[in-house]
Tab-separated table of C-alpha atoms in Angstrom:
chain	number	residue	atom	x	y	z
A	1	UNK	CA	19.189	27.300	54.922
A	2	UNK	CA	17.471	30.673	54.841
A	3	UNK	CA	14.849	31.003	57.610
A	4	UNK	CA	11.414	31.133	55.428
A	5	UNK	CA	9.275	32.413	58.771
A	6	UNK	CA	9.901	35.480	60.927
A	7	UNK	CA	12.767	34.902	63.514
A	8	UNK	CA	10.277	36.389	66.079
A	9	UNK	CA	7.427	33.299	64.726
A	10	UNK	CA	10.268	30.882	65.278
A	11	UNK	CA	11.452	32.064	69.266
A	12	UNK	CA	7.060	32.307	70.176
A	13	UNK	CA	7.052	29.195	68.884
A	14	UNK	CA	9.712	27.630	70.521
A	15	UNK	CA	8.608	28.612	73.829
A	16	UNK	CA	5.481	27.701	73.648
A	17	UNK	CA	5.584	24.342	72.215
A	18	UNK	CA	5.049	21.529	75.071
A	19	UNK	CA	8.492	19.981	74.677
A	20	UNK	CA	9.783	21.312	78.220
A	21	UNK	CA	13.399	21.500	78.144
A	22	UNK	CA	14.011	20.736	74.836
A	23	UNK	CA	11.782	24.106	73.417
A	24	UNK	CA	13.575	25.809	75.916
A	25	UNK	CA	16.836	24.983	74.955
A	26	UNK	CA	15.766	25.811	71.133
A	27	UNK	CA	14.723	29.326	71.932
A	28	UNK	CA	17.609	29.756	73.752
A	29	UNK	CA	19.824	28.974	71.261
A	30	UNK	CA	17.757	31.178	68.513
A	31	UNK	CA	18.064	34.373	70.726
A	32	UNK	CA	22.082	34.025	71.008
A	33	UNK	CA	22.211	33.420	67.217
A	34	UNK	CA	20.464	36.802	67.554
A	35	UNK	CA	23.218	38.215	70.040
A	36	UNK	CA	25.676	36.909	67.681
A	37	UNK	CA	24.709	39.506	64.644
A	38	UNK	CA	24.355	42.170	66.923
A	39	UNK	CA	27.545	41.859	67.972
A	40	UNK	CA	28.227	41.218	64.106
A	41	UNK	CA	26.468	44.277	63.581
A	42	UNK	CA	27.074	46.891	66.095
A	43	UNK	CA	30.800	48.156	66.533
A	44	UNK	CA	31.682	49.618	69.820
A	45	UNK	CA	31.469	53.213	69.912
A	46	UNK	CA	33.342	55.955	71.103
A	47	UNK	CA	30.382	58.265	71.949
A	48	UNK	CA	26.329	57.775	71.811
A	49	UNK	CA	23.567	59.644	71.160
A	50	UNK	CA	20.004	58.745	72.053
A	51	UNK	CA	17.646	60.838	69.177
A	52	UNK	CA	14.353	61.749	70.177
A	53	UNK	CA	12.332	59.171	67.681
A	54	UNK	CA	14.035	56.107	69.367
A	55	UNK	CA	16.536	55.573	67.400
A	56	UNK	CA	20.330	55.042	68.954
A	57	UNK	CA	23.426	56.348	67.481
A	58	UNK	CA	26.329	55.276	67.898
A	59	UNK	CA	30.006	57.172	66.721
A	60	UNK	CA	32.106	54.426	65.653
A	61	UNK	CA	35.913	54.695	64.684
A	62	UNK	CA	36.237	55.257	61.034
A	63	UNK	CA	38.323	52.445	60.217
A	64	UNK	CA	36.379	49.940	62.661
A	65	UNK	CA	33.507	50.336	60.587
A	66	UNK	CA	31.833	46.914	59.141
A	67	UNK	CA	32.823	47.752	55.802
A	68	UNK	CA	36.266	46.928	55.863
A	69	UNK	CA	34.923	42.738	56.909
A	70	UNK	CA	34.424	42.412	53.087
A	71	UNK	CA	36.575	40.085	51.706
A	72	UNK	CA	36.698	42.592	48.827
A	73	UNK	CA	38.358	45.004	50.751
A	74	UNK	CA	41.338	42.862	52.653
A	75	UNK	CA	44.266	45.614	53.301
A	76	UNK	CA	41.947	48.536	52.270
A	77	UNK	CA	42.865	51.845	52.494
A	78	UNK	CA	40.187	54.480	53.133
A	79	UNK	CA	39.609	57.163	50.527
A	80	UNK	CA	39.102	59.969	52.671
A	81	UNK	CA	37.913	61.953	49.776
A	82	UNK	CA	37.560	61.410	45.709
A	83	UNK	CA	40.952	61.955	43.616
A	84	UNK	CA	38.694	64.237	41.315
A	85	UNK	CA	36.367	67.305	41.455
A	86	UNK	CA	33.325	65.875	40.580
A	87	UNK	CA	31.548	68.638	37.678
A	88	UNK	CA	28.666	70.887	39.151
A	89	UNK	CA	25.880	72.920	38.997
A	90	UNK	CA	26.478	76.305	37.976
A	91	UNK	CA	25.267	78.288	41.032
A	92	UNK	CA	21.657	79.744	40.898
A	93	UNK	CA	21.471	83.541	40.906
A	94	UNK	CA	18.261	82.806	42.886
A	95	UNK	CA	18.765	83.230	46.854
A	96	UNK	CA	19.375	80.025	48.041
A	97	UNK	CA	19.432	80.630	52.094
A	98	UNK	CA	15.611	80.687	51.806
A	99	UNK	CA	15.503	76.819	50.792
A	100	UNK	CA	13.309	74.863	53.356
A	101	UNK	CA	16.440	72.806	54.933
A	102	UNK	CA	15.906	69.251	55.367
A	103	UNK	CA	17.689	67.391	58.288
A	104	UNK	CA	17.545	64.149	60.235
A	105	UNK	CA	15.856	63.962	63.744
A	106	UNK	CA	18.643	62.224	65.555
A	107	UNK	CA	21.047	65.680	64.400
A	108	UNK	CA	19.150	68.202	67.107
A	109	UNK	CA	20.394	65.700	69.699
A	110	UNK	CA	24.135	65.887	69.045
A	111	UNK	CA	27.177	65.032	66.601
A	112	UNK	CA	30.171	62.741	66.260
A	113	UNK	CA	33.654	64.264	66.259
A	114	UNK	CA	35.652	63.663	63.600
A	115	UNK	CA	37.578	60.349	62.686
A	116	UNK	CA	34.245	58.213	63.380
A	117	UNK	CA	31.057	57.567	61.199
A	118	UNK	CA	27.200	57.789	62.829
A	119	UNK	CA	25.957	54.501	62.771
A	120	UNK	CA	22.263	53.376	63.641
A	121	UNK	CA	22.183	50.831	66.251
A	122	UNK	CA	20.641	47.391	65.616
A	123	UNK	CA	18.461	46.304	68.331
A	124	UNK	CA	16.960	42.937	69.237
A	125	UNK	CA	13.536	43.880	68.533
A	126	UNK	CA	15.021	44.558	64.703
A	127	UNK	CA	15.943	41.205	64.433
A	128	UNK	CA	13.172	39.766	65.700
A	129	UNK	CA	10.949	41.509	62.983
A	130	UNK	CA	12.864	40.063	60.300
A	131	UNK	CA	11.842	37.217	58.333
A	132	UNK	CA	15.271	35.723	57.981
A	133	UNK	CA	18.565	36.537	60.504
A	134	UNK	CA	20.819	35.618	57.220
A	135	UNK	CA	19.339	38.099	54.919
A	136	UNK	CA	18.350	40.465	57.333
A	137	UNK	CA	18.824	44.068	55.778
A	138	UNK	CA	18.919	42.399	52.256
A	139	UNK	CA	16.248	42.967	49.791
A	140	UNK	CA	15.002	40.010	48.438
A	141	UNK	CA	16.147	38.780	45.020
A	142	UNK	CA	14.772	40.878	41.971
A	143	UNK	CA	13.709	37.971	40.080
A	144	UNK	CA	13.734	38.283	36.536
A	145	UNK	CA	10.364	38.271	34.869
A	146	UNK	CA	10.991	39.958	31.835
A	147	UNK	CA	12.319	42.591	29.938
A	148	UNK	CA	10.534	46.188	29.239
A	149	UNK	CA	10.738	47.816	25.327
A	150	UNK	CA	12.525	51.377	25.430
A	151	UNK	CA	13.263	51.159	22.187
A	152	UNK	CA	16.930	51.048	22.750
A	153	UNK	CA	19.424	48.350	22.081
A	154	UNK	CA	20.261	47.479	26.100
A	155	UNK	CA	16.648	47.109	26.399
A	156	UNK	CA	17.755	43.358	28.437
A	157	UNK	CA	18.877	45.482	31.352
A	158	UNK	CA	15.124	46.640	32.091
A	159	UNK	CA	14.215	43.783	34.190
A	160	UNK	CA	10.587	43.509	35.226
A	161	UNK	CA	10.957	42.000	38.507
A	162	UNK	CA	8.429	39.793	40.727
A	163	UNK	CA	7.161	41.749	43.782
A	164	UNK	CA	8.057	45.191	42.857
A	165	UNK	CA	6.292	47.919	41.056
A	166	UNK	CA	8.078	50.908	39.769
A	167	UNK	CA	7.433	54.678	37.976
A	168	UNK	CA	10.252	55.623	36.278
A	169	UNK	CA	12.603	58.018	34.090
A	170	UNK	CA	15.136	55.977	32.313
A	171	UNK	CA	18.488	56.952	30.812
A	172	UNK	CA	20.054	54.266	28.488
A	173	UNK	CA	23.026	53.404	26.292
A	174	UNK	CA	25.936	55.128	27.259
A	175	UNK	CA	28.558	55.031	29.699
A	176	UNK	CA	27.786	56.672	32.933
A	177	UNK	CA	29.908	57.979	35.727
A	178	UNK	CA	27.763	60.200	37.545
A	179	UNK	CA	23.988	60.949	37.985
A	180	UNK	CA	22.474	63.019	40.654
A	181	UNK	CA	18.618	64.430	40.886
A	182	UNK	CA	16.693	66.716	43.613
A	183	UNK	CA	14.294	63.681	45.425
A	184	UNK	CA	10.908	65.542	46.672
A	185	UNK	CA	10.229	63.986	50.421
A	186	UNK	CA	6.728	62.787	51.621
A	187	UNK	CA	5.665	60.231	54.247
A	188	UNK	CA	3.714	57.684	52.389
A	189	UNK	CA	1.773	54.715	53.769
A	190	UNK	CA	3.005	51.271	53.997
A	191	UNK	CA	-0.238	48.769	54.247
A	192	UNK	CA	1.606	45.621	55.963
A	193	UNK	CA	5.298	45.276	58.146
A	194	UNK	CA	6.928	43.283	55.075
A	195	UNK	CA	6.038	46.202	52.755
A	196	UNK	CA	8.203	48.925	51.853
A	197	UNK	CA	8.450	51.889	49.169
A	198	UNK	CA	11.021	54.230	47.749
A	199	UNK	CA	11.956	57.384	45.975
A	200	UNK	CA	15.486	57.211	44.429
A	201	UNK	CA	18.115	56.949	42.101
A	202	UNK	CA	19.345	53.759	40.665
A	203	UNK	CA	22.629	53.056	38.337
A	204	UNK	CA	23.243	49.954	36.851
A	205	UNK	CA	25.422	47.762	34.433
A	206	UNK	CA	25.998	43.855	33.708
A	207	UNK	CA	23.296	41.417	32.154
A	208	UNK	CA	19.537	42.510	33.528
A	209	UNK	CA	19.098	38.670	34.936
A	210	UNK	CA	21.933	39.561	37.354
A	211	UNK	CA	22.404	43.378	37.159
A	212	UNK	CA	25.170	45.220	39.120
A	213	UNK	CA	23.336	48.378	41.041
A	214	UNK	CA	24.278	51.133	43.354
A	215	UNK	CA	20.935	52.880	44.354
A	216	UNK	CA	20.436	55.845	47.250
A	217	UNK	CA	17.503	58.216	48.067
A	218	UNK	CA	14.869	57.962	51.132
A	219	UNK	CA	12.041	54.952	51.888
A	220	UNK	CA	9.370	53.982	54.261
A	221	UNK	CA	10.242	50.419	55.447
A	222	UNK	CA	8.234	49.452	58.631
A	223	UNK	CA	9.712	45.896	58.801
A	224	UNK	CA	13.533	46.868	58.750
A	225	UNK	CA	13.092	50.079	60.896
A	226	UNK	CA	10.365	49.701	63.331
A	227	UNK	CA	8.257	52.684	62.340
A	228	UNK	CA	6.939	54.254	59.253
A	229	UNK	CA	9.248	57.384	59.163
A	230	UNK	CA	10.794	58.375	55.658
A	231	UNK	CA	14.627	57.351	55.967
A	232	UNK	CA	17.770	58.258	53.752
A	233	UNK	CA	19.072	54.886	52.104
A	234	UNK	CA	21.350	52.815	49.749
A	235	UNK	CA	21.637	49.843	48.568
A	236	UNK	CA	23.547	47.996	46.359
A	237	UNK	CA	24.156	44.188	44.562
A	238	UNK	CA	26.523	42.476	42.177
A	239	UNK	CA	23.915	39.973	41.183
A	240	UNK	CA	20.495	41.072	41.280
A	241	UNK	CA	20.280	40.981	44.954
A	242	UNK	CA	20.713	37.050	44.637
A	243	UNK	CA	23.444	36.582	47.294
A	244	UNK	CA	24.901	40.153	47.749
A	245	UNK	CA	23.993	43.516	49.085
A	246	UNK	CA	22.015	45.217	51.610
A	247	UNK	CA	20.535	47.977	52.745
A	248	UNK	CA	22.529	51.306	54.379
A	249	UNK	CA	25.488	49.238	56.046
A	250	UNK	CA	23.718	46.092	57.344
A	251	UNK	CA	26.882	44.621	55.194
A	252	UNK	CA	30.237	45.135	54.411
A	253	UNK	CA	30.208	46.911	51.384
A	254	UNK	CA	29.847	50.533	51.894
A	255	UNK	CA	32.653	52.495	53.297
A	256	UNK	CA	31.359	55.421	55.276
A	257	UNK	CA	33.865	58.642	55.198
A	258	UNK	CA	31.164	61.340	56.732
A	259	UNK	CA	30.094	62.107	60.334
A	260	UNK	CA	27.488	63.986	59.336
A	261	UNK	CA	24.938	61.832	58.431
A	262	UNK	CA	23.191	58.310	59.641
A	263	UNK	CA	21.995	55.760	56.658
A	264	UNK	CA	18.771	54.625	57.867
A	265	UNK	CA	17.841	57.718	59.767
A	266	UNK	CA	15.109	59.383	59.626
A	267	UNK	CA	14.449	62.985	57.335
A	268	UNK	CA	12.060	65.609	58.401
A	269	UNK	CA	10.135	67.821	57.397
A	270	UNK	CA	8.526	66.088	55.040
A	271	UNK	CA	6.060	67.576	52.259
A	272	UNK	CA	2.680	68.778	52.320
A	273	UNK	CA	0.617	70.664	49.851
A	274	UNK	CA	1.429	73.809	51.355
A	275	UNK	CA	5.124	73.028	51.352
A	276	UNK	CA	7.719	71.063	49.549
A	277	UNK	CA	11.054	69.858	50.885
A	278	UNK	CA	13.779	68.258	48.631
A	279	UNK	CA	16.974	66.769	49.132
A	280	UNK	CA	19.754	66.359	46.750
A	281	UNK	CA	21.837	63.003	45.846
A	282	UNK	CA	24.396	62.389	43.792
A	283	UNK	CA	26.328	58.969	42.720
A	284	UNK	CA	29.738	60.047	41.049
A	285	UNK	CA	32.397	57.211	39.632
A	286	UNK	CA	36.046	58.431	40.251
A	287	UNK	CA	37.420	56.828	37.347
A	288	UNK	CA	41.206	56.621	39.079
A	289	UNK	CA	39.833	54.190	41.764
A	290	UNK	CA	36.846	52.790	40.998
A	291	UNK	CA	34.957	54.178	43.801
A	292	UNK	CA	31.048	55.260	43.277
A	293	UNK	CA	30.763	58.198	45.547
A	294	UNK	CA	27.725	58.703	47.353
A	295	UNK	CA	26.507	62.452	47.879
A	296	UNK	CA	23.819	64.692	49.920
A	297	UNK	CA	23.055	67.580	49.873
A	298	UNK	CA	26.294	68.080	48.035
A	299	UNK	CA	28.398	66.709	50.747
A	300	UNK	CA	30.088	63.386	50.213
A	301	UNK	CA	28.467	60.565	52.670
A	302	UNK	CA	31.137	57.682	51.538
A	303	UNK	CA	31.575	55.322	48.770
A	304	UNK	CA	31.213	51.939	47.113
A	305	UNK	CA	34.652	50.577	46.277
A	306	UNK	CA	35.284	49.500	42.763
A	307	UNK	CA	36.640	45.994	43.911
A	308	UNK	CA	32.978	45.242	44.679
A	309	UNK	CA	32.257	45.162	40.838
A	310	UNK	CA	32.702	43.902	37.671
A	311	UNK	CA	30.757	46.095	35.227
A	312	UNK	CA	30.158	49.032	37.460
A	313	UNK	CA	33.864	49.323	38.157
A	314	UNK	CA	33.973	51.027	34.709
A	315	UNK	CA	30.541	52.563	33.999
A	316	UNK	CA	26.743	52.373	34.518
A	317	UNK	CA	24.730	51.837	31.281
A	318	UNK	CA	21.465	52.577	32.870
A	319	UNK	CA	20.364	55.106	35.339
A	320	UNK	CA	16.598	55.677	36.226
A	321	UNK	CA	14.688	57.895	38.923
A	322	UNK	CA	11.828	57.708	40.496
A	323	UNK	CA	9.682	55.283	42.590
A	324	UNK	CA	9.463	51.456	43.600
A	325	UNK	CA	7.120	49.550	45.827
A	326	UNK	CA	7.948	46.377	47.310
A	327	UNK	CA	4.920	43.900	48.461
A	328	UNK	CA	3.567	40.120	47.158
A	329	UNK	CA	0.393	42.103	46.261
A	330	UNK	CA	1.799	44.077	43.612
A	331	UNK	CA	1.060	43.021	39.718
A	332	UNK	CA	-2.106	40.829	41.159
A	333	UNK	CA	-5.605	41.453	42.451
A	334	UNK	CA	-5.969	42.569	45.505
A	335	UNK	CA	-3.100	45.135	44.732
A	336	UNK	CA	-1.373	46.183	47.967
A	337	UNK	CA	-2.632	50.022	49.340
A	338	UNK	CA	0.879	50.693	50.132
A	339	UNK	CA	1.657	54.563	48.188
A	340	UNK	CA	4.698	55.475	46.109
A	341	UNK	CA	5.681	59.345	46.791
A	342	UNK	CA	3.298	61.750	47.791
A	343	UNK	CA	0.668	58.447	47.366
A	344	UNK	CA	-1.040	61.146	44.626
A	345	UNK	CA	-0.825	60.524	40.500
A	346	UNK	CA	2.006	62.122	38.720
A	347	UNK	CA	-0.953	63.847	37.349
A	348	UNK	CA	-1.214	66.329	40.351
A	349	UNK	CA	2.004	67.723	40.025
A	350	UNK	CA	3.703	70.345	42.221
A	351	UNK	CA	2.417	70.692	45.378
A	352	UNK	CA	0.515	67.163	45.144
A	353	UNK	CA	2.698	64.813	43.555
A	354	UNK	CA	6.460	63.498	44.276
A	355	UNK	CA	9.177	64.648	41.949
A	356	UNK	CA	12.565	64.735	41.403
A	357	UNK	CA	14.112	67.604	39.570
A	358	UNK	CA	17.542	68.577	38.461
A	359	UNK	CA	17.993	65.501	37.272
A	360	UNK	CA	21.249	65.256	35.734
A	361	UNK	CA	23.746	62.688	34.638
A	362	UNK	CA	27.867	62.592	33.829
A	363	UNK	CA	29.387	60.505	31.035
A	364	UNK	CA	32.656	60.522	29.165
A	365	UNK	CA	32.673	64.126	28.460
A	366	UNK	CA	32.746	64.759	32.462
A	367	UNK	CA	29.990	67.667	31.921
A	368	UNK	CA	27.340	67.663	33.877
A	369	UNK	CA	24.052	67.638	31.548
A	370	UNK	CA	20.635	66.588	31.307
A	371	UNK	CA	20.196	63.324	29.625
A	372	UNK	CA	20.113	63.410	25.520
A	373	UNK	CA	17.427	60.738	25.776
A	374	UNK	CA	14.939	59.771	28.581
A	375	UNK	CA	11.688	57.904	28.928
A	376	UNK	CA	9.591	57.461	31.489
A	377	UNK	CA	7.597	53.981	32.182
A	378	UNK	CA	5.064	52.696	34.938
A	379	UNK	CA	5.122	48.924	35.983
A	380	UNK	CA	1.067	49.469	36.190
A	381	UNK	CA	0.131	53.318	35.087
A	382	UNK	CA	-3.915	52.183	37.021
A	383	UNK	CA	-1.649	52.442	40.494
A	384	UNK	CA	1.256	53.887	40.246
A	385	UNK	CA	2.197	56.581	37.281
A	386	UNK	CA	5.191	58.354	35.625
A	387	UNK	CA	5.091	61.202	33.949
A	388	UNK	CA	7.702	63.752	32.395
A	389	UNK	CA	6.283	67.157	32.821
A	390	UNK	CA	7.347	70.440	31.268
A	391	UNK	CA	5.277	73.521	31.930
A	392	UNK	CA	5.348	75.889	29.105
A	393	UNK	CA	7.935	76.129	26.476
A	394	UNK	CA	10.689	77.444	28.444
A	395	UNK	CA	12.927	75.137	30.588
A	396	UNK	CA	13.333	71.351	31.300
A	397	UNK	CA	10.777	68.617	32.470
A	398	UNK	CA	10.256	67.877	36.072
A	399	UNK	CA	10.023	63.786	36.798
A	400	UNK	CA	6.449	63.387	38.963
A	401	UNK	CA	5.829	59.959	40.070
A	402	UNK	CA	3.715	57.845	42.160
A	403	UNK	CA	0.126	56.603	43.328
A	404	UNK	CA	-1.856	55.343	45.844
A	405	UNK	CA	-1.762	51.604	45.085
A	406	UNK	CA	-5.237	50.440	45.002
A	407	UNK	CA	-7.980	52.193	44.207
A	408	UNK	CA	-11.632	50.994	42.463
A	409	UNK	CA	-12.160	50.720	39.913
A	410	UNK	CA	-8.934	50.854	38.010
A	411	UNK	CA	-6.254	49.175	40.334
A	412	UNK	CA	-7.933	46.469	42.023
């Protein structure tokens, strides 16, 4: 039975209950259940690297990487690298070496050689934040509450979901194999521990009461990391997040192929008014596998195998970008103050508001395009908004999303 109090509630508890040996004995059996998914958790490493914001990396052997435990992936072989060129951008006759370059802090302490992946090291004091050891790293299930009107005949895959509020550009109706976008990155504030927020990309297929979903981009997540420090992540789920998935590779799932980069580490800089950083992601299907590959800044990071799915093995049907904000006290009075984005309205645009540009998805055809229809939606416009904004008459719409979450007198 899933734990419904924090496992660090539970061990205070314990120990201080007057039950002498007994208590005892009951904390010290929920601290090696603890031990246990560390060890679960943590593969041995071949090198370490301590980063200067706390966090501990470790360089584990490719193929002794969690991912492989699946049951999904029995006898798996690693794709090293897609079967396919994935389509691309036409390169920019603007000078690109001036592009503010975003990186992640535990980098400027050192790299892993090839042949192993960067992993970020679960610690106790992870575990003990969590409400629940069994679904720690999961997000909880996306309930379904309802559906949202697009005007489009898969309409039943927009699930309105309890405890999240989102600001979104949808794409819907076709079969999707790729989608990629340019994710603005800003620091926003999470009000309580069990809170978190995102900017990303999600791609989804199957019934919207149990969705399929691969999903990457950055979030704030105080509970799961420790600290309020924007952090690339994925995710993913067969059924809505009922039973499956997790966050970064706190799961099987996921087969890392990079040894550049850390899931779950932290990104810097981060925006400002003066200056804007971006970072690129891309999800690509390669239709001869099954795979979703998983890319940043134009590198490929690793991939979701296809024998995790059902639906998504072929296609998505919907992709959407933009913002989501996890908390109990979202879609009720008080709202939660935790911020989406830049924690500013779509409203104030460049320089004030998060956006994601470039956005760009891949069907049948294999071009790379922008989408032939899009909407954008808001879960509640009073705290959190959406908008599609093109300047002038020339060129496409940039996505802005985002809000501060309560504010008087329109989001109470």
């Amino acid at each position: 039975m899933e734990r419904r109090i924090s496992v660090l509630l539970l061990v205070m508890t314990l120990l201080v209950m007057n039950s002498g040996a007994g208590a005892n004995d009951q904390a010290t059996k929920a601290l090696s259940e603890i031990d246990q998914k560390l060890n679960l958790l943590n593969k041995p490493g071949i090198k370490t690297i301590n980063s200067e914001d706390g966090d501990i990396i470790d360089c584990v052997d490719i193929n002794k990487q969690h991912a492989l435990e699946h049951p999904a992936l029995k006898n798996h072989q690693i794709q090293l690298k897609p079967s396919i060129s994935f389509p691309a951008e036409e390169k920019s006759t603007k000078n690109e070496s001036s592009r503010p370059v975003i990186f992640q802090t535990w980098q400027k302490s050192g790299s892993c050689p090839e042949g192993t992946i960067p992993i970020r090291r679960t610690r106790r004091e992870d575990l003990l934040r969590a409400e629940s050891l069994e679904r720690f790293g999961m997000k909880s299930h996306e309930a379904f509450t309802g559906t949202k009107k697009m005007g489009s005949p898969n309409d039943s895959l927009l699930v309105t979901a309890a405890r999240r509020s989102r600001a979104t550009l949808i794409t819907l109706g076709y079969n999707y194999i790729g989608a990629q976008g340019i994710i603005n990155i800003w620091n926003p504030h999470v009000q309580s521990p069990g809170e978190y927020t995102t900017a990303q990309i999600w791609m989804k297929a199957g019934p919207g009461a149990s969705y399929e979903s691969v999903e990457a981009g950055w979030m704030v997540h105080p509970q799961l990391y420790g600290d309020g420090r924007s952090r690339l992540f994925i995710s993913w789920t067969v059924d809505a997040y009922d039973k499956s998935g997790c966050f970064n590779l706190l799961c099987s799932g996921f087969v890392q192929t990079s040894s550049k980069f850390v899931l779950g580490a932290a990104l810097e800089p981060t925006s400002s008014w003066r200056t804007q950083y971006d970072y690129p992601i891309a999800m690509n299907l390669d239709p001869n596998t099954g795979n979703w590959w998983l890319l940043g800044q134009n590198e490929g990071i690793g991939y979701w195998p296809g024998t995790l799915f059902g639906y998504l093995k072929h296609s998505a049907i919907v992709v959407e970008w933009g913002g989501q904000v996890f908390s109990p006290n979202v879609l009720s009075t008080p709202h939660t103050k935790t911020q989406m984005g830049s924690g500013d309205f779509a409203s104030g645009h460049l320089g004030n508001a998060c956006y994601i540009k470039g956005v760009r998805i891949i069907d049948y055809s294999k071009s790379l395009k922008y989408p032939e229809w899009v909407g954008s939606t808001s879960d509640e416009p009073y705290c959190y908004s959406a908008q599609n904004f093109r300047e002038g008459i020339v060129g496409e719409p940039v996505f802005f999303f985002g809000g501060p979450g309560q504010n008087f007198p329109y989001c109470k």
